[in-house]
Short mmCIF file of C-alpha atoms and ligand atoms in Angstrom, two decimals:
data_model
loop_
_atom_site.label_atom_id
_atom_site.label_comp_id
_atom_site.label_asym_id
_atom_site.label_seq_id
_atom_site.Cartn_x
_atom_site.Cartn_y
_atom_site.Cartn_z
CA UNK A 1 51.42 44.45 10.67
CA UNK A 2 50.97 43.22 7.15
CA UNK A 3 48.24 41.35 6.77
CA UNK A 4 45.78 43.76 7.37
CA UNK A 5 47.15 44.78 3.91
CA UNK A 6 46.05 41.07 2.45
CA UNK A 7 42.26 42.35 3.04
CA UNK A 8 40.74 44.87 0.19
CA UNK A 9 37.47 45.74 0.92
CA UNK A 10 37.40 47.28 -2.50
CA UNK A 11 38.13 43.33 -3.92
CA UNK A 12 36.11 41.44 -2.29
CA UNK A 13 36.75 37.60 -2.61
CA UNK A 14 34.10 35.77 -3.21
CA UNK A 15 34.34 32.57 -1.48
CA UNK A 16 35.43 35.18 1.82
CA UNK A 17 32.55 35.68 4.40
CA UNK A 18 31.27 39.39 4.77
CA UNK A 19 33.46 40.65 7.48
CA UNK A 20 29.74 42.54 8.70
CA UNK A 21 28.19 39.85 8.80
CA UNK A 22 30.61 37.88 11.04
CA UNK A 23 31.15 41.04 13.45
CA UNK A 24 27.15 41.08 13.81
CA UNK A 25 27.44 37.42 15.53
CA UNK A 26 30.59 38.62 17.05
CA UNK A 27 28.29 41.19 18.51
CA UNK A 28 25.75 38.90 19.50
CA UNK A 29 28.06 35.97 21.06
CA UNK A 30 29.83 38.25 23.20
CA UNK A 31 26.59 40.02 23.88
CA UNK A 32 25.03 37.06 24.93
CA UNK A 33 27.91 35.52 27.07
CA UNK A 34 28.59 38.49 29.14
CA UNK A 35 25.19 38.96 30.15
CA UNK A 36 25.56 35.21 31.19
CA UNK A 37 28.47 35.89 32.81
CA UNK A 38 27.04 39.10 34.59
CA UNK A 39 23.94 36.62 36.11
CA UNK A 40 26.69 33.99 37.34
CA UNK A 41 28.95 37.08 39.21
CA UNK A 42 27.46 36.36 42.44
CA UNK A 43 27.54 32.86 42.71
CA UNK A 44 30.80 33.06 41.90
CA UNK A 45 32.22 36.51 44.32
CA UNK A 46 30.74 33.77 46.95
CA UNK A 47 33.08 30.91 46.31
CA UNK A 48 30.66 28.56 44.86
CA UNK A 49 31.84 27.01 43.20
CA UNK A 50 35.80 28.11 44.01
CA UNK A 51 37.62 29.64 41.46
CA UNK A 52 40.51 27.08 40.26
CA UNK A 53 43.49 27.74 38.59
CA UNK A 54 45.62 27.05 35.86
CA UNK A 55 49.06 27.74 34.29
CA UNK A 56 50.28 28.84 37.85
CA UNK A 57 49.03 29.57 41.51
CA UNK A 58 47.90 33.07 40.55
CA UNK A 59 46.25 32.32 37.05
CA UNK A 60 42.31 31.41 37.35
CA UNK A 61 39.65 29.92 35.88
CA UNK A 62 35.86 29.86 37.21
CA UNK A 63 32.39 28.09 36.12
CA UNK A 64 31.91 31.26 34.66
CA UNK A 65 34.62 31.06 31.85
CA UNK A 66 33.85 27.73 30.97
CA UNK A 67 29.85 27.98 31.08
CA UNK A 68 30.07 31.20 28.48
CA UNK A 69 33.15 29.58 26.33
CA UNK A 70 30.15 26.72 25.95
CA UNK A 71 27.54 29.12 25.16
CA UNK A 72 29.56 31.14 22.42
CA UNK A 73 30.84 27.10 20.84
CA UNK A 74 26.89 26.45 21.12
CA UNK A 75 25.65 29.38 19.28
CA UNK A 76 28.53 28.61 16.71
CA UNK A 77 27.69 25.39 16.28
CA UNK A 78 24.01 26.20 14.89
CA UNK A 79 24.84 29.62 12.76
CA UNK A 80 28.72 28.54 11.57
CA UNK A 81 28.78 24.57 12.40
CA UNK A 82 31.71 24.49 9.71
CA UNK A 83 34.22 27.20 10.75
CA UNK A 84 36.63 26.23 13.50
CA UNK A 85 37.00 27.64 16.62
CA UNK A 86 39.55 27.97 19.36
CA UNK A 87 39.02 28.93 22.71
CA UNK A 88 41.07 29.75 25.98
CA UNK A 89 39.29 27.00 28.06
CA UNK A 90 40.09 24.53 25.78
CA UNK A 91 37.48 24.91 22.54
CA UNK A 92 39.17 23.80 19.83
CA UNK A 93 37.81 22.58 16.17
CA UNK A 94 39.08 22.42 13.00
CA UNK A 95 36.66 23.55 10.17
CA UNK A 96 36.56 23.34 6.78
CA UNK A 97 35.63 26.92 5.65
CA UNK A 98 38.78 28.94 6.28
CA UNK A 99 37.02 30.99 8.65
CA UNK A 100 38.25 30.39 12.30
CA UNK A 101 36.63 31.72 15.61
CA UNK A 102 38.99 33.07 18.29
CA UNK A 103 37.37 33.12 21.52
CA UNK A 104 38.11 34.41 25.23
CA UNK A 105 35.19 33.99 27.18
CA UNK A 106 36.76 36.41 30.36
CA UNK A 107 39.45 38.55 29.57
CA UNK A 108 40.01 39.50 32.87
CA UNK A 109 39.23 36.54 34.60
CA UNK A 110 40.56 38.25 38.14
CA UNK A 111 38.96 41.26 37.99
CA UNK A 112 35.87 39.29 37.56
CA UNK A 113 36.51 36.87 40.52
CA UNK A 114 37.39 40.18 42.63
CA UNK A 115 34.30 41.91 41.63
CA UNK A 116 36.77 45.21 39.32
CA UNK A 117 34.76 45.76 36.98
CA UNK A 118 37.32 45.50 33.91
CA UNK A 119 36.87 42.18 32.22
CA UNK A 120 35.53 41.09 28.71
CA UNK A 121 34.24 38.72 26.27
CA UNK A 122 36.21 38.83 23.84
CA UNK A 123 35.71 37.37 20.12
CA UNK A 124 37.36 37.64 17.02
CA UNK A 125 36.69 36.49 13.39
CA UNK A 126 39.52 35.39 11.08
CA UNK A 127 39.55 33.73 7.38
CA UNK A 128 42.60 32.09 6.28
CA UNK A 129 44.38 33.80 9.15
CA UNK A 130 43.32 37.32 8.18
CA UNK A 131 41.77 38.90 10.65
CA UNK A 132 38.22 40.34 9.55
CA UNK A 133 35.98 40.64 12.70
CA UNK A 134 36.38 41.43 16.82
CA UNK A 135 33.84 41.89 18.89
CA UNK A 136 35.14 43.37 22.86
CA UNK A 137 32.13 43.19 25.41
CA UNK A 138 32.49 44.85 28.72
CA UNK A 139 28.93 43.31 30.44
CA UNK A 140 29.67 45.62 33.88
CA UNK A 141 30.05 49.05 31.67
CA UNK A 142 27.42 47.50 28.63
CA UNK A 143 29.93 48.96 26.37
CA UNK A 144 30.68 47.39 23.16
CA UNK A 145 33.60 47.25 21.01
CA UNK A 146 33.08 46.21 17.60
CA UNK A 147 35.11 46.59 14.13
CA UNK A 148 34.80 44.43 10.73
CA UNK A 149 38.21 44.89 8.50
CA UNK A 150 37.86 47.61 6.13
CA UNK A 151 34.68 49.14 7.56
CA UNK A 152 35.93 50.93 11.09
CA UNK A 153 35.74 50.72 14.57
CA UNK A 154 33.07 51.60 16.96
CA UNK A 155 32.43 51.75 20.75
CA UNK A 156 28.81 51.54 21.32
CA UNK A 157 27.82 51.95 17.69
CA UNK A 158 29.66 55.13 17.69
CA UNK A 159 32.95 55.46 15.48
CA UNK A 160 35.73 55.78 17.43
CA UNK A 161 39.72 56.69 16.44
CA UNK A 162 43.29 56.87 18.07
CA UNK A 163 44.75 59.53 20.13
CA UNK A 164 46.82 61.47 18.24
CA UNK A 165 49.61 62.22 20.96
CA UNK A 166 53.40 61.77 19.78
CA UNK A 167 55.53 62.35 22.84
CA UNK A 168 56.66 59.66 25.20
CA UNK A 169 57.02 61.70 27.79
CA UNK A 170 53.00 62.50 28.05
CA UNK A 171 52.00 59.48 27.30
CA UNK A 172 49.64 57.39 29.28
CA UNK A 173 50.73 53.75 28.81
CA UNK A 174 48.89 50.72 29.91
CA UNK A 175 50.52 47.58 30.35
CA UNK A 176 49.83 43.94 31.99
CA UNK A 177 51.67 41.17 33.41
CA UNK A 178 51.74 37.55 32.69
CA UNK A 179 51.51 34.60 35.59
CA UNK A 180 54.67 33.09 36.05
CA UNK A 181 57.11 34.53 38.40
CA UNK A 182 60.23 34.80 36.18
CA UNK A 183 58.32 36.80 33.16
CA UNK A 184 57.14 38.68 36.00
CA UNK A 185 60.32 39.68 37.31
CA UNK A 186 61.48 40.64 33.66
CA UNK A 187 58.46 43.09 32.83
CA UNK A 188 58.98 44.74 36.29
CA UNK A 189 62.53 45.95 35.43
CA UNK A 190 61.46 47.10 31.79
CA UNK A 191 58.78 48.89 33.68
CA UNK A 192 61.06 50.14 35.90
CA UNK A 193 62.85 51.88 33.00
CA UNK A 194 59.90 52.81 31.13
CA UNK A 195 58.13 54.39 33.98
CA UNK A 196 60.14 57.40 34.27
CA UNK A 197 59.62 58.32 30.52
CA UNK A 198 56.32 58.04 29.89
CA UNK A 199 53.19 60.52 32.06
CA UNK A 200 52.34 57.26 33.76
CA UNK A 201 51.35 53.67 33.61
CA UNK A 202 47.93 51.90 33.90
CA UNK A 203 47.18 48.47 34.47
CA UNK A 204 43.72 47.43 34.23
CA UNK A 205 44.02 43.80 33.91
CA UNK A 206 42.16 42.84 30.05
CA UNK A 207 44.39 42.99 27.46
CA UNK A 208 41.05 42.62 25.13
CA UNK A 209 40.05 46.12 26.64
CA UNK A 210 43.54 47.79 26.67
CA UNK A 211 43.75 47.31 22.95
CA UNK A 212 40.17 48.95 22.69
CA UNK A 213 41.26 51.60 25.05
CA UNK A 214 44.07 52.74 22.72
CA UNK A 215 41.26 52.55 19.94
CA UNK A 216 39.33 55.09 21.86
CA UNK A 217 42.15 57.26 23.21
CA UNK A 218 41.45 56.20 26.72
CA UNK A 219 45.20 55.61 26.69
CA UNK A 220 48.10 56.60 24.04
CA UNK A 221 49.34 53.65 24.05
CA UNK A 222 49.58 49.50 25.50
CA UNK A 223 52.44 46.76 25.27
CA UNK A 224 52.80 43.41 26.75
CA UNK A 225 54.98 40.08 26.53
CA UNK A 226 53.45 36.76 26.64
CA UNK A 227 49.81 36.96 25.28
CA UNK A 228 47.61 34.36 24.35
CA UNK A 229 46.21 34.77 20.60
CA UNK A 230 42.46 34.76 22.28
CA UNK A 231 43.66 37.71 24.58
CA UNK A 232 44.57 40.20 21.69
CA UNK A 233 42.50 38.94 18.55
CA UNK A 234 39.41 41.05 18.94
CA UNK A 235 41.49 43.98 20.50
CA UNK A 236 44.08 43.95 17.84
CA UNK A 237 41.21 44.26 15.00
CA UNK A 238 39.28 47.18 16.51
CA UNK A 239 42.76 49.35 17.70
CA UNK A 240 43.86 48.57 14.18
CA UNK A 241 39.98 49.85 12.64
CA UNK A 242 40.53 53.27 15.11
CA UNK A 243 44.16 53.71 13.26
CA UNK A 244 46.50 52.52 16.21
CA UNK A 245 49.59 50.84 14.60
CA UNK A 246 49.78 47.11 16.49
CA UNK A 247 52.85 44.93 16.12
CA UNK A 248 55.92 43.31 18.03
CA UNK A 249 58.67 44.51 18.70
CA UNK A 250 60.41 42.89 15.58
CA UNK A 251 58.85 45.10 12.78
CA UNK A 252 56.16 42.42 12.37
CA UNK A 253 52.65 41.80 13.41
CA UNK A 254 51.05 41.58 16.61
CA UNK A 255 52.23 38.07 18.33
CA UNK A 256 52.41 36.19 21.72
CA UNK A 257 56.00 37.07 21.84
CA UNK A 258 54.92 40.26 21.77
CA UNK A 259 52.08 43.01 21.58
CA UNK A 260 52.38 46.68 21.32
CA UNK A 261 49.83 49.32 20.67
CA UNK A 262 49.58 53.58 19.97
CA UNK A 263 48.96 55.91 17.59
CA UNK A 264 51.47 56.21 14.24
CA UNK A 265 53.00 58.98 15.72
CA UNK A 266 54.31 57.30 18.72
CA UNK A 267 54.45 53.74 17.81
CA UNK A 268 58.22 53.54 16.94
CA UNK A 269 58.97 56.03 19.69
CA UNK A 270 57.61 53.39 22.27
CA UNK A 271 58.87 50.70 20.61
CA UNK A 272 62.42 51.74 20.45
CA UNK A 273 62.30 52.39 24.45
CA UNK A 274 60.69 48.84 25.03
CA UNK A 275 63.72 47.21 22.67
CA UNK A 276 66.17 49.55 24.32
CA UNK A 277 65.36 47.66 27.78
CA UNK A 278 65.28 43.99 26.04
CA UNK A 279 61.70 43.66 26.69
CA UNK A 280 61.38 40.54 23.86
CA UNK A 281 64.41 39.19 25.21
CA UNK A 282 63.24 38.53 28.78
CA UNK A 283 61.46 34.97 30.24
C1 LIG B 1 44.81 38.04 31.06
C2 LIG B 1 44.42 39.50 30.95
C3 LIG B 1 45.51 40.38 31.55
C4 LIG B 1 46.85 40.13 30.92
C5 LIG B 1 47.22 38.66 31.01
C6 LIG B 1 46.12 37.82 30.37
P1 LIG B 1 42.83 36.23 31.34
O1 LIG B 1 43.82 37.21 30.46
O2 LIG B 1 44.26 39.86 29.60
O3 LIG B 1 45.21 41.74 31.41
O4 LIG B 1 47.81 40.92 31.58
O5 LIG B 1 48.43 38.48 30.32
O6 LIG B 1 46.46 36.47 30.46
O7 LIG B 1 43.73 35.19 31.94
O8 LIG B 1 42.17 37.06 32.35
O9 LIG B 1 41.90 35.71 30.29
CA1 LIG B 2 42.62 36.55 28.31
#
């Protein structure tokens, strides 16, 4: 959680990028890549071409991902052809700027092949690994998650901020799972624990879109091991614009070890209950 504190927006550094100016591409990239991921939907709900997969039997990738993972590189490539870029299906580029783009064309990428509608393009700014920019799209709701460091978050243009609840007990908590079975069986007996403490869980399957759901108040509150840095980037910088405290579970920042989101008042609270069931010490 500290280096949101590197960024002043009262002292701006000069040879920094306008963190408004990056979240209005943001905007536009993801914009533009879930609307091309919207026209694709079809083609791919009918199996052509099949959806493969990747890290494991359960974990896939379509056309889809990879076409709009091109399309956002493309678009980067002609505004910001010096910034470097890294991308879940493989985009990777080392620029010379500082400023690196974090990109995951589907967040979500089952949903999407299953035809839920709760997936995202997801894209997130940072300059010499401070995050300044995320940009969530949801293309089946049109609603748009956007924040720039220093400046707020919005949903649909309109500011948005945490919940404000503090008890575990009422809290709604979403959550997600990763795709191997051993990490599985490990976040099924800290939910196990958890799930009698808390009002209830939710698990709607994009971490990108969790992390904005905190930032709304959709939910209280969102942890889970095992993230990619493309899943939570965007997320992390609009929950964190709303006021949602978003670390691990080590008194640090946000990491794939692990990710956990809510309100000041009941950060710690769910925190301590995840540590008390060794959720960073499972697969
Ligand atoms: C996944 C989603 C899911 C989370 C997984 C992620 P993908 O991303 O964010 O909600 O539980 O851990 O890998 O594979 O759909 O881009
Ligand atoms: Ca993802």
């Amino acid at each position: 959680m500290s280096d949101p504190a590197q960024f002043d927006p009262a002292q701006p550094d000069p040879a920094q990028p306008d963190p408004g100016d990056l979240l209005e591409l943001a905007c536009r990239l993801a914009v533009n890549a879930g609307d091309q991921i919207q026209d694709m939907r079809a083609a791919v709900m009918s199996g052509t071409p099949e959806a493969e997969t990747k890290s494991s039997s359960v974990d896939l990738v379509t056309a889809a991902d990879r076409a709009a993972e091109a399309t956002i590189v493309a678009g980067l490539a002609k505004e910001r052809p010096h910034d470097g870029v890294l991308g879940e299906e493989g985009a990777s580029r080392v620029g010379t700027t500082g400023t690196r783009w974090i990109i995951d064309p589907i967040d979500g990428t089952t949903n999407y092949v299953y035809g839920i509608a709760s997936y995202s393009v997801s894209i997130a700014v940072e300059h010499e690994g401070t995050l300044l920019a995320g940009a969530v799209y949801d293309p089946a709701g049109e609603v748009l998650f956007a924040a720039a460091r220093g400046r707020g978050a919005t949903r649909n243009g309109h500011p948005i901020t945490a919940g404000s609840r503090a008890e575990l007990a009422t809290a709604l908590v979403a959550t997600g799972f990763g795709f191997v079975a051993d990490r599985r069986r490990g976040q099924a007996e800290v939910l196990l624990a958890l799930l009698p403490q808390i009002r209830d869980i939710r698990r709607f399957g994009s971490a990108a879109l969790d992390l904005c759901s905190v930032a709304c108040g959709q939910v209280d509150a969102y942890y889970e091991k095992g993230l990619n840095y493309w899943d939570y980037a965007a997320g992390r910088v609009v929950a964190e614009e709303a006021g949602v405290v978003v670390g691990n579970l080590r008194g640090g920042p946000p990491d794939p070890g692990f990710v956990v989101a809510a309100g000041p008042l009941l950060f710690e609270t769910l925190a301590d209950a995840l540590r008390v069931q060794g959720a960073d010490d499972k697969p």
